[in-house]
Every structure is written in structure tokens, then in C-alpha cells.
């Protein structure tokens, strides 16, 4: 927004809404980093903290909802302001879902043994690192209103799909070696799938940002990587 | 692609001057038949001047000069030989402030048809009065007091009376210059609903300062600034994602 509103308080309300989304985004990002860390290090002590941080994210979500409702009622936003308001609503929904997935992954650490094979963890870590980078990039593109960067994130989800496939294969491989691995390997399969789904929410955010900036949705279907058969 | 209605009114390089002062600059604007076109823009931007060109209301201002073209159904209306009275029969107008004649409700409606030679018998006039009031959604409220003065009605009713009066001569186009700005929200809602109904029969052009009203009632919106038509397009596009920065600044309240 280059020009300011004639009504200063309107300007402030919009700024406050965008700031809330940015703050919620960075909270979601650190929660994802923490939960990934907990999985890779099989760090059972951090589980509670991660679960608790999800409450914070949920609170942000309802705060943003209230802000949006007030804005709609008071200002009846138009054009860029309308798109800013609607995309805040959508982005905060996706962030909340990413938070849920991070929490779910943290919970999966509990039953894991401390001696998981390095190759398996390596593949999972590569996937996690990419999803974290994707979230970081998409939030960056939101802060800087960078259309090209958001579109890049959207396209890069193909790599998330590919790494999900590889990570999934190594979990299945590990599982098939010994039946007693079955129990906690199931948790690892879910954790891998959760990361892939977090990736999908990130592409949703990228789509919302592109819509916010240009007023039209990205055309065509997103490039897809290898997909695990459901 | 979505189908648009045919063009009813076409302005080409329309320029209007009040003495030395130029009020409109090369306005090219097409208005579609049986659609509502909303004209928005800050006060003094030329939107009212524009609609007053469509029924040659500017003729009554001595210092006003109009150049360029306005066509209705392909026929130039700025032609000096054109019968202005019959033009105004085809192009009705409703103003900002309800302005009923100081006559009865019945006479307010029957006056126009009478001077245009429509409705020669009492029963024909009765029928016109009833139909016009029905179309203006006022019949039920006034049918038992048609001989009472029009000025005794509430503001919203008076405005619907003025709309009924405009309809009574069976026009093709209705021009509305801020028709709701003096009305409360319920009266406004009634007029807006009426506009929605009237567009099935008439081509409507409405000047409004309310963005929300423009979005609610119109299919096409034009934004004027300092006598120039800055942007025109489908209403949804204008209010969600206008092409012009100036349009965006105006509708989001960042202007001036």
C-alpha cells in the first residue's frame, strides 16, 4: 500500500491485521522447526512445549478472525483492501492447519525408539528442511509482497512431493525388515504424510499471496512430484 | 465469455464546457441496454454533467456547450433539430432530492402522460397511474389516498413517486442522480430493490457516492475524475481489482 487512507484508523486496522498474520506466521514457523527437531533427535522432552505453542497459534487465529469481522463491518473494504482482508483470513487458516500438523508430529515422537537408522532420519530431515524453507520463503513473500517468490514456492512443492516419496520409501523399507518395527513405523509414515500436507498448505498460502498481489488466481495446475498411493 | 447486453447509449468524444470551464473531456462510454450502470467519483468530477447530457438537461443552462456525440439506439441526440421533449419522454430522470409536484399523488403521475398525449380517457389515465405506482412498488401504500398531496408522503415514498412519475410516460432509459442520498437505509433498500426490478424493462444510469450501493445495484461502473472517465468496466472487477491506480485509491478511500 503506497498511499495511506484518508482515515488513519482504517490504515492502522489494516496494518494491525497484516502484522498479526506475520506474527502468527513466525510462530508457526518456529513450531514447525521445533517439532522437526524433536522428531529427528527423538527428543521427548520438548513435546509438551510444542503442544503448548499450538494453543498460541490457535489464539492468533481467533484474534485474526475477530479483526477481520470488525474490518468487514466497519470499513466494507474494497479492491486491494478487500483482497488483503480475504487473504489474511485464508492464510491464517492455512497457518493454523500447519500448526496442527506440527503438533501431531510432536506427539508421534513419544513411541519412537532412540536408535532409528541414520538413513531413515536423513531422508525425513531433508523433507522437513525443505518444508521449513518453503514456509520461510512464503512468509517472506507475504511480508515483501513478492509475487515471483510466492509463485516459486508454489512450483517448488513438486520437490516436497518427491522428498515425501523418498522418505516414505525408506520408512516402508525399514518396516519390512522387521515386524517389530511395525508399531512406531506407522507413526513415522503419518509424520511423513503430515509434512507433505504442511507443504500443501504452504502452496495454498502462496496462492493467496498471488491473488492478493495481482487480483487473480494462479492459472493451471501446480507441478506435482511422485505421489504415494493412498 | 459472458454475454453483455447490447449497447443502448454511446458517447463519443463528449466534451462539455460551462463558459470557459471544461467539465467533461473526451468521454467515451457505452451503456448497455437493460442494465444498471453506476457512475462514481468525487464531487465535481463530471458524473452528473454526463448523465444530464443523455436527456439534454444541460440545454437549459445558457453558458453550457456540448460537443461530441451521444447516440441512443444509434441515433445522434445532440442534433439541433431533435425534438427534446420527445427525447425526455424516452429518457426519464430522478433527482437527489425527491421533488414531487405540489399536486395530488394521482396528478403527479398523470401529468406527464397527459402532456405527452398519452392516456386520453380517464380510464386510460387510471390504468397508467395504477401501473406506474405498481412498478414503483408504491401502489399498495397509496392506493386509498390518490387525491392526497404527493408532498405529504415520506421521503422514501416521495422518491418512489418520482420514479413512478418517470415511468408513467413509458421511457426507455432512467437517469438517477444520487436517488438515495436523502433517504434512510430502509427507504434506500426499497429503492435499490426497485432498481433491480426496473432494469428488466429499462436501461438505468445511476450516479452515486455510495460504493456499496454501486456494487449492489450495478453491472457496470464508470469512475470519473476531474471531468475524465478514468476507468469503466464490470462492477465486480472495478471493486475487486481495478486496473487504474486512481480508481483503486478512490474506492479504497485513499484519495485527495
XYZ file of C-alpha atoms in Angstrom:
486
model
C 0.000 0.000 0.000
C 1.791 3.073 -1.185
C -0.766 5.718 -0.271
C -2.298 5.997 3.126
C -6.001 6.006 3.804
C -7.710 9.295 4.393
C -8.993 7.694 7.600
C -5.916 6.989 9.731
C -7.633 4.451 11.988
C -8.578 2.350 8.933
C -4.940 2.334 7.880
C -3.940 1.246 11.380
C -6.519 -1.538 11.494
C -5.285 -2.974 8.205
C -1.653 -2.704 9.293
C -2.515 -4.394 12.590
C -4.224 -7.263 10.750
C -1.255 -7.827 8.454
C 1.115 -7.682 11.448
C -0.964 -10.314 13.228
C -0.703 -12.649 10.243
C 3.065 -12.092 10.074
C 3.441 -12.812 13.801
C 1.259 -15.904 13.513
C 3.428 -16.993 10.590
C 6.685 -16.728 12.512
C 5.153 -18.567 15.464
C 4.023 -21.347 13.138
C 7.458 -21.485 11.580
C 9.286 -21.895 14.902
C 6.778 -24.541 15.971
C 7.454 -26.470 12.750
C 11.231 -26.163 13.301
C 10.866 -27.377 16.899
C 8.659 -30.322 16.001
C 11.008 -31.374 13.184
C 13.922 -31.140 15.612
C 12.061 -33.264 18.122
C 11.411 -35.971 15.523
C 14.970 -36.097 14.179
C 16.592 -36.037 17.629
C 13.817 -38.192 19.119
C 13.680 -35.538 21.810
C 10.760 -36.496 24.033
C 11.301 -33.628 26.475
C 10.242 -30.949 24.014
C 6.856 -32.488 23.153
C 4.845 -30.587 25.768
C 6.323 -27.247 24.792
C 5.420 -27.799 21.156
C 1.857 -28.840 22.019
C 1.523 -25.716 24.123
C 2.763 -23.430 21.365
C -0.110 -24.690 19.238
C -2.510 -23.033 21.683
C -0.761 -19.735 20.997
C -1.219 -20.197 17.259
C -4.911 -21.018 17.706
C -5.366 -17.886 19.797
C -3.848 -15.841 16.983
C -6.273 -17.425 14.577
C -9.319 -16.362 16.572
C -7.849 -12.913 17.150
C -7.350 -12.515 13.391
C -10.913 -13.743 12.758
C -12.250 -11.037 15.060
C -10.093 -8.372 13.444
C -11.349 -9.394 10.003
C -15.002 -9.346 11.052
C -14.600 -5.881 12.550
C -12.870 -4.631 9.410
C -15.592 -6.022 7.167
C -18.352 -4.475 9.248
C -16.699 -1.115 9.867
C -14.932 -0.438 6.612
C -16.521 -2.585 3.890
C -13.065 -2.878 2.302
C -12.738 -2.621 -1.477
C -10.160 -3.645 -4.081
C -6.655 -4.139 -2.568
C -8.047 -3.747 0.976
C -10.684 -6.387 0.293
C -8.063 -8.756 -1.094
C -5.785 -8.031 1.866
C -8.626 -8.882 4.269
C -9.726 -12.044 2.472
C -6.170 -13.341 2.054
C -5.473 -12.738 5.767
C -8.453 -14.944 6.528
C -7.257 -17.694 4.217
C -3.578 -17.512 5.178
C -4.370 -17.657 8.895
C -6.484 -20.761 8.285
C -3.616 -22.484 6.490
C -1.150 -21.444 9.192
C -3.398 -22.911 11.841
C -3.559 -26.207 9.961
C 0.234 -26.270 9.651
C 0.355 -25.736 13.422
C -1.932 -28.725 13.936
C 0.304 -30.884 11.761
C 3.434 -29.829 13.691
C 1.665 -30.663 16.943
C 0.601 -34.027 15.569
C 4.215 -34.772 14.575
C 5.489 -33.814 18.015
C 3.067 -36.284 19.571
C 4.434 -39.017 17.334
C 7.880 -38.707 18.951
C 6.734 -40.425 22.133
C 6.686 -44.048 20.911
C 9.838 -43.748 18.783
C 12.969 -45.761 19.759
C 16.179 -43.809 20.260
C 18.178 -45.859 17.764
C 16.445 -45.165 14.467
C 18.618 -45.824 11.388
C 20.500 -42.759 10.191
C 19.453 -43.096 6.556
C 15.786 -43.044 7.508
C 16.211 -39.972 9.674
C 18.327 -38.343 6.970
C 15.553 -38.658 4.401
C 12.990 -37.375 6.838
C 15.228 -34.450 7.760
C 15.723 -33.473 4.116
C 11.947 -33.377 3.688
C 11.474 -31.395 6.903
C 14.190 -28.901 5.976
C 12.580 -28.283 2.616
C 9.112 -27.749 4.134
C 10.608 -25.315 6.676
C 12.374 -23.434 3.878
C 9.156 -23.325 1.868
C 7.281 -21.842 4.844
C 10.049 -19.336 5.429
C 10.041 -18.297 1.764
C 6.280 -17.989 1.525
C 6.151 -15.812 4.648
C 8.936 -13.697 3.189
C 6.950 -13.245 0.002
C 3.956 -12.172 2.118
C 5.938 -9.586 4.064
C 7.551 -8.171 0.911
C 4.509 -8.668 -1.354
C 6.745 -10.541 -3.774
C 4.634 -12.276 -6.431
C 7.523 -14.102 -8.142
C 8.776 -15.546 -4.897
C 5.305 -16.780 -3.925
C 4.918 -18.398 -7.336
C 8.346 -20.030 -6.939
C 7.209 -21.599 -3.653
C 4.057 -22.833 -5.345
C 6.081 -24.505 -8.076
C 8.638 -25.944 -5.677
C 6.049 -28.077 -3.907
C 6.871 -30.666 -6.564
C 10.167 -31.236 -4.709
C 8.256 -31.687 -1.456
C 6.266 -34.446 -3.154
C 9.453 -36.095 -4.390
C 11.165 -35.997 -0.996
C 7.978 -37.307 0.636
C 8.135 -40.277 -1.716
C 11.779 -40.975 -0.854
C 11.208 -40.588 2.909
C 8.150 -42.800 2.735
C 10.080 -45.487 0.860
C 12.806 -45.574 3.496
C 10.225 -45.911 6.284
C 8.493 -48.768 4.448
C 11.851 -50.385 3.787
C 12.705 -50.186 7.497
C 9.306 -51.528 8.423
C 9.525 -54.502 6.086
C 12.867 -55.574 7.573
C 11.445 -56.484 10.957
C 7.850 -56.924 12.066
C 8.579 -55.433 15.472
C 9.234 -52.096 13.742
C 5.610 -52.029 12.659
C 4.206 -50.094 15.609
C 6.337 -46.957 15.554
C 6.933 -47.080 11.789
C 3.241 -46.388 11.358
C 3.814 -43.174 13.326
C 6.704 -42.279 11.068
C 4.540 -42.824 7.999
C 1.973 -40.412 9.418
C 4.673 -37.900 10.323
C 5.983 -38.002 6.752
C 2.491 -37.566 5.346
C 1.905 -34.642 7.729
C 4.948 -32.869 6.319
C 3.655 -33.364 2.821
C 0.295 -31.907 3.855
C 2.001 -28.947 5.523
C 3.639 -28.410 2.120
C 0.194 -28.309 0.525
C -0.984 -25.651 2.990
C 2.123 -23.645 2.114
C 1.161 -23.757 -1.564
C -2.320 -22.559 -0.565
C -0.688 -19.610 1.178
C 1.382 -18.935 -1.940
C -1.824 -18.926 -3.998
C -3.468 -16.473 -1.579
C -0.459 -14.161 -1.833
C -0.511 -14.230 -5.632
C -4.238 -13.420 -5.530
C -3.603 -10.637 -3.047
C -0.983 -9.016 -5.249
C -2.482 -9.404 -8.732
C -6.171 -9.928 -8.003
C -6.303 -13.183 -9.915
C -5.619 -16.764 -9.039
C -2.644 -18.667 -10.446
C -3.698 -20.360 -13.620
C -3.163 -24.005 -14.484
C -2.373 -26.892 -12.204
C 0.613 -26.933 -9.945
C 3.518 -29.221 -10.965
C 3.246 -32.451 -8.979
C 6.038 -34.798 -7.933
C 5.838 -38.508 -7.245
C 2.749 -39.309 -5.246
C 2.418 -42.054 -2.685
C -0.538 -44.297 -3.456
C -3.197 -43.794 -0.813
C -17.199 -15.436 -22.315
C -20.130 -13.811 -20.572
C -22.680 -12.200 -22.853
C -23.232 -8.477 -22.454
C -26.449 -6.739 -23.394
C -26.493 -4.591 -26.496
C -25.304 -1.015 -26.335
C -28.200 1.388 -25.779
C -26.326 4.658 -25.301
C -22.968 5.512 -26.770
C -20.970 8.642 -26.023
C -18.098 9.527 -28.325
C -15.520 12.210 -27.519
C -18.056 14.048 -25.416
C -16.849 17.442 -24.185
C -18.869 19.795 -22.029
C -17.989 23.395 -21.158
C -19.603 25.729 -18.664
C -18.407 29.015 -20.093
C -14.612 28.860 -20.054
C -14.510 25.935 -17.711
C -14.358 22.484 -19.284
C -16.433 19.974 -17.282
C -16.031 16.845 -19.422
C -13.050 15.793 -21.509
C -13.466 13.367 -24.406
C -15.728 10.946 -22.614
C -16.224 7.674 -24.471
C -18.676 5.494 -22.631
C -21.057 2.754 -23.725
C -24.131 1.984 -21.643
C -25.759 -1.386 -22.122
C -29.448 -1.922 -22.601
C -31.473 -3.196 -19.627
C -28.504 -2.943 -17.333
C -27.629 -0.621 -14.483
C -24.517 1.481 -14.976
C -23.188 3.243 -11.882
C -21.113 6.393 -12.170
C -18.813 7.166 -9.266
C -16.231 9.802 -8.489
C -15.572 12.743 -6.186
C -17.911 15.746 -6.217
C -17.413 17.902 -9.276
C -15.881 15.091 -11.335
C -18.463 15.365 -14.111
C -20.659 12.343 -13.483
C -23.865 14.389 -13.101
C -22.867 16.556 -16.070
C -22.506 13.344 -18.071
C -25.975 11.998 -17.296
C -27.512 15.398 -17.928
C -26.178 15.132 -21.472
C -28.248 11.987 -22.039
C -31.567 13.871 -21.815
C -30.119 17.244 -22.851
C -30.828 18.804 -19.462
C -27.702 20.895 -19.995
C -29.612 22.760 -22.746
C -31.334 24.812 -20.065
C -28.005 26.235 -18.880
C -27.134 29.146 -21.178
C -23.369 29.038 -20.769
C -23.228 25.279 -21.280
C -21.780 23.982 -24.551
C -21.669 20.344 -25.556
C -19.520 18.889 -28.319
C -19.012 15.318 -29.427
C -21.679 12.691 -29.793
C -24.261 10.869 -27.768
C -26.210 8.211 -29.573
C -29.286 6.405 -28.338
C -30.012 3.316 -30.431
C -27.511 4.653 -32.937
C -29.279 7.997 -33.360
C -27.404 11.195 -32.501
C -29.235 13.186 -29.819
C -27.111 16.340 -29.925
C -28.754 17.191 -33.242
C -30.206 20.711 -33.032
C -33.318 19.540 -34.905
C -34.059 16.783 -32.450
C -37.324 17.158 -30.537
C -36.070 17.500 -26.970
C -39.497 16.950 -25.444
C -39.833 13.544 -27.049
C -36.221 12.767 -26.051
C -37.135 13.442 -22.420
C -40.138 11.202 -22.840
C -37.729 8.396 -23.743
C -35.159 9.340 -21.106
C -36.633 9.916 -17.656
C -34.828 11.386 -14.681
C -34.914 11.045 -10.909
C -33.071 13.554 -8.761
C -31.196 13.564 -5.486
C -33.967 15.220 -3.529
C -37.467 13.874 -4.102
C -39.302 16.641 -5.962
C -42.974 15.744 -6.390
C -45.206 18.397 -7.946
C -47.340 20.286 -5.393
C -50.303 18.274 -6.613
C -52.124 15.106 -5.677
C -50.437 11.712 -5.942
C -52.701 10.942 -8.909
C -51.858 14.179 -10.716
C -48.151 13.700 -10.122
C -48.312 10.544 -12.218
C -50.911 11.551 -14.790
C -49.320 14.913 -15.608
C -46.575 13.510 -17.863
C -48.773 11.154 -19.902
C -51.285 13.992 -20.373
C -48.770 16.467 -21.813
C -47.235 13.744 -23.999
C -50.685 12.910 -25.320
C -50.908 9.510 -23.709
C -53.993 8.292 -21.902
C -56.792 10.282 -23.434
C -59.642 8.951 -21.352
C -59.995 8.887 -17.586
C -59.893 5.085 -17.500
C -56.701 5.042 -19.598
C -55.098 7.505 -17.191
C -56.321 5.474 -14.213
C -54.610 2.469 -15.673
C -51.333 4.340 -16.277
C -51.379 5.713 -12.708
C -52.017 2.283 -11.214
C -49.395 0.530 -13.352
C -46.750 3.168 -12.736
C -47.323 3.105 -8.978
C -47.231 -0.697 -9.026
C -43.964 -0.732 -10.959
C -42.536 1.756 -8.466
C -43.672 -0.507 -5.603
C -45.819 2.251 -4.127
C -49.348 1.229 -5.142
C -50.219 -0.729 -2.006
C -49.148 2.165 0.209
C -51.080 4.918 -1.588
C -53.983 3.341 -3.493
C -56.531 4.598 -0.949
C -55.317 8.198 -0.926
C -54.513 9.073 -4.520
C -56.068 12.507 -4.111
C -53.820 13.487 -1.225
C -50.814 15.731 -1.961
C -47.631 13.944 -3.081
C -45.627 16.188 -0.801
C -47.359 14.613 2.219
C -45.614 11.271 1.675
C -42.441 10.217 3.487
C -39.093 10.910 1.798
C -38.724 7.349 0.541
C -42.308 7.275 -0.721
C -41.826 10.636 -2.447
C -38.769 9.260 -4.236
C -40.734 6.206 -5.379
C -43.479 8.608 -6.502
C -40.863 10.410 -8.602
C -39.766 7.082 -10.049
C -43.423 6.249 -10.814
C -43.732 9.660 -12.474
C -40.678 8.925 -14.615
C -42.064 5.514 -15.570
C -45.543 6.838 -16.395
C -44.553 8.042 -19.873
C -43.053 4.638 -20.655
C -39.423 5.693 -21.130
C -36.536 3.517 -22.327
C -33.871 4.998 -20.108
C -33.999 6.213 -16.488
C -31.283 8.519 -15.188
C -30.876 8.670 -11.432
C -28.769 11.347 -9.814
C -27.968 10.158 -6.275
C -31.543 8.966 -5.776
C -30.972 7.653 -2.238
C -28.709 10.250 -0.700
C -31.598 11.868 1.186
C -33.144 8.580 2.320
C -32.835 6.328 5.368
C -31.420 2.776 4.972
C -34.802 1.051 4.658
C -36.101 3.524 2.077
C -32.740 3.137 0.298
C -33.105 -0.643 0.312
C -36.575 -0.341 -1.199
C -35.309 1.917 -3.992
C -32.386 -0.427 -4.650
C -34.707 -3.401 -4.883
C -36.885 -1.394 -7.208
C -33.882 -0.559 -9.427
C -33.153 -4.275 -9.675
C -36.721 -4.882 -10.840
C -36.791 -1.890 -13.207
C -33.656 -2.974 -15.049
C -35.650 -5.795 -16.628
C -37.506 -3.126 -18.604
C -35.304 -0.025 -18.627
C -31.709 0.999 -19.160
C -30.625 2.682 -15.941
C -27.778 5.058 -15.192
C -27.207 5.936 -11.564
C -24.854 8.479 -10.060
C -23.937 7.516 -6.523
C -21.478 8.415 -3.787
C -22.003 5.096 -2.080
C -19.546 2.436 -3.246
C -21.619 -0.233 -1.574
C -24.681 0.939 -3.493
C -22.781 0.873 -6.785
C -21.714 -2.717 -6.059
C -25.227 -3.750 -5.055
C -27.205 -2.277 -7.930
C -24.989 -2.049 -10.988
C -23.499 -4.376 -13.548
C -21.121 -1.790 -14.964
C -19.279 1.017 -13.189
C -17.513 4.077 -14.530
C -15.116 6.153 -12.446
C -14.831 9.864 -13.255
C -12.184 12.258 -12.030
C -11.737 15.923 -12.965
C -14.047 15.558 -15.946
C -12.354 12.469 -17.357
C -13.637 8.919 -17.448
C -10.714 7.183 -15.772
C -11.898 3.597 -15.880
C -15.016 1.703 -16.832
C -15.701 -1.996 -16.521
C -17.752 -4.711 -14.934
C -18.707 -3.610 -11.438
C -17.193 -6.673 -9.778
C -13.870 -6.123 -11.485
C -13.813 -2.408 -10.603
C -14.382 -3.053 -6.899
C -12.239 -6.173 -6.522
C -9.358 -5.459 -8.807
C -9.444 -2.185 -10.747
C -6.799 -1.628 -13.420
C -6.210 2.018 -12.665
C -4.337 3.160 -9.568
C -6.520 6.275 -9.297
C -9.684 4.136 -9.274
C -8.199 1.961 -6.572
C -7.183 4.961 -4.462
C -10.669 6.422 -4.761
C -12.668 3.308 -3.897
C -10.383 2.374 -1.015
C -10.597 5.855 0.473
C -7.039 6.989 -0.202
C -7.932 9.854 -2.470
C -7.049 13.512 -2.264
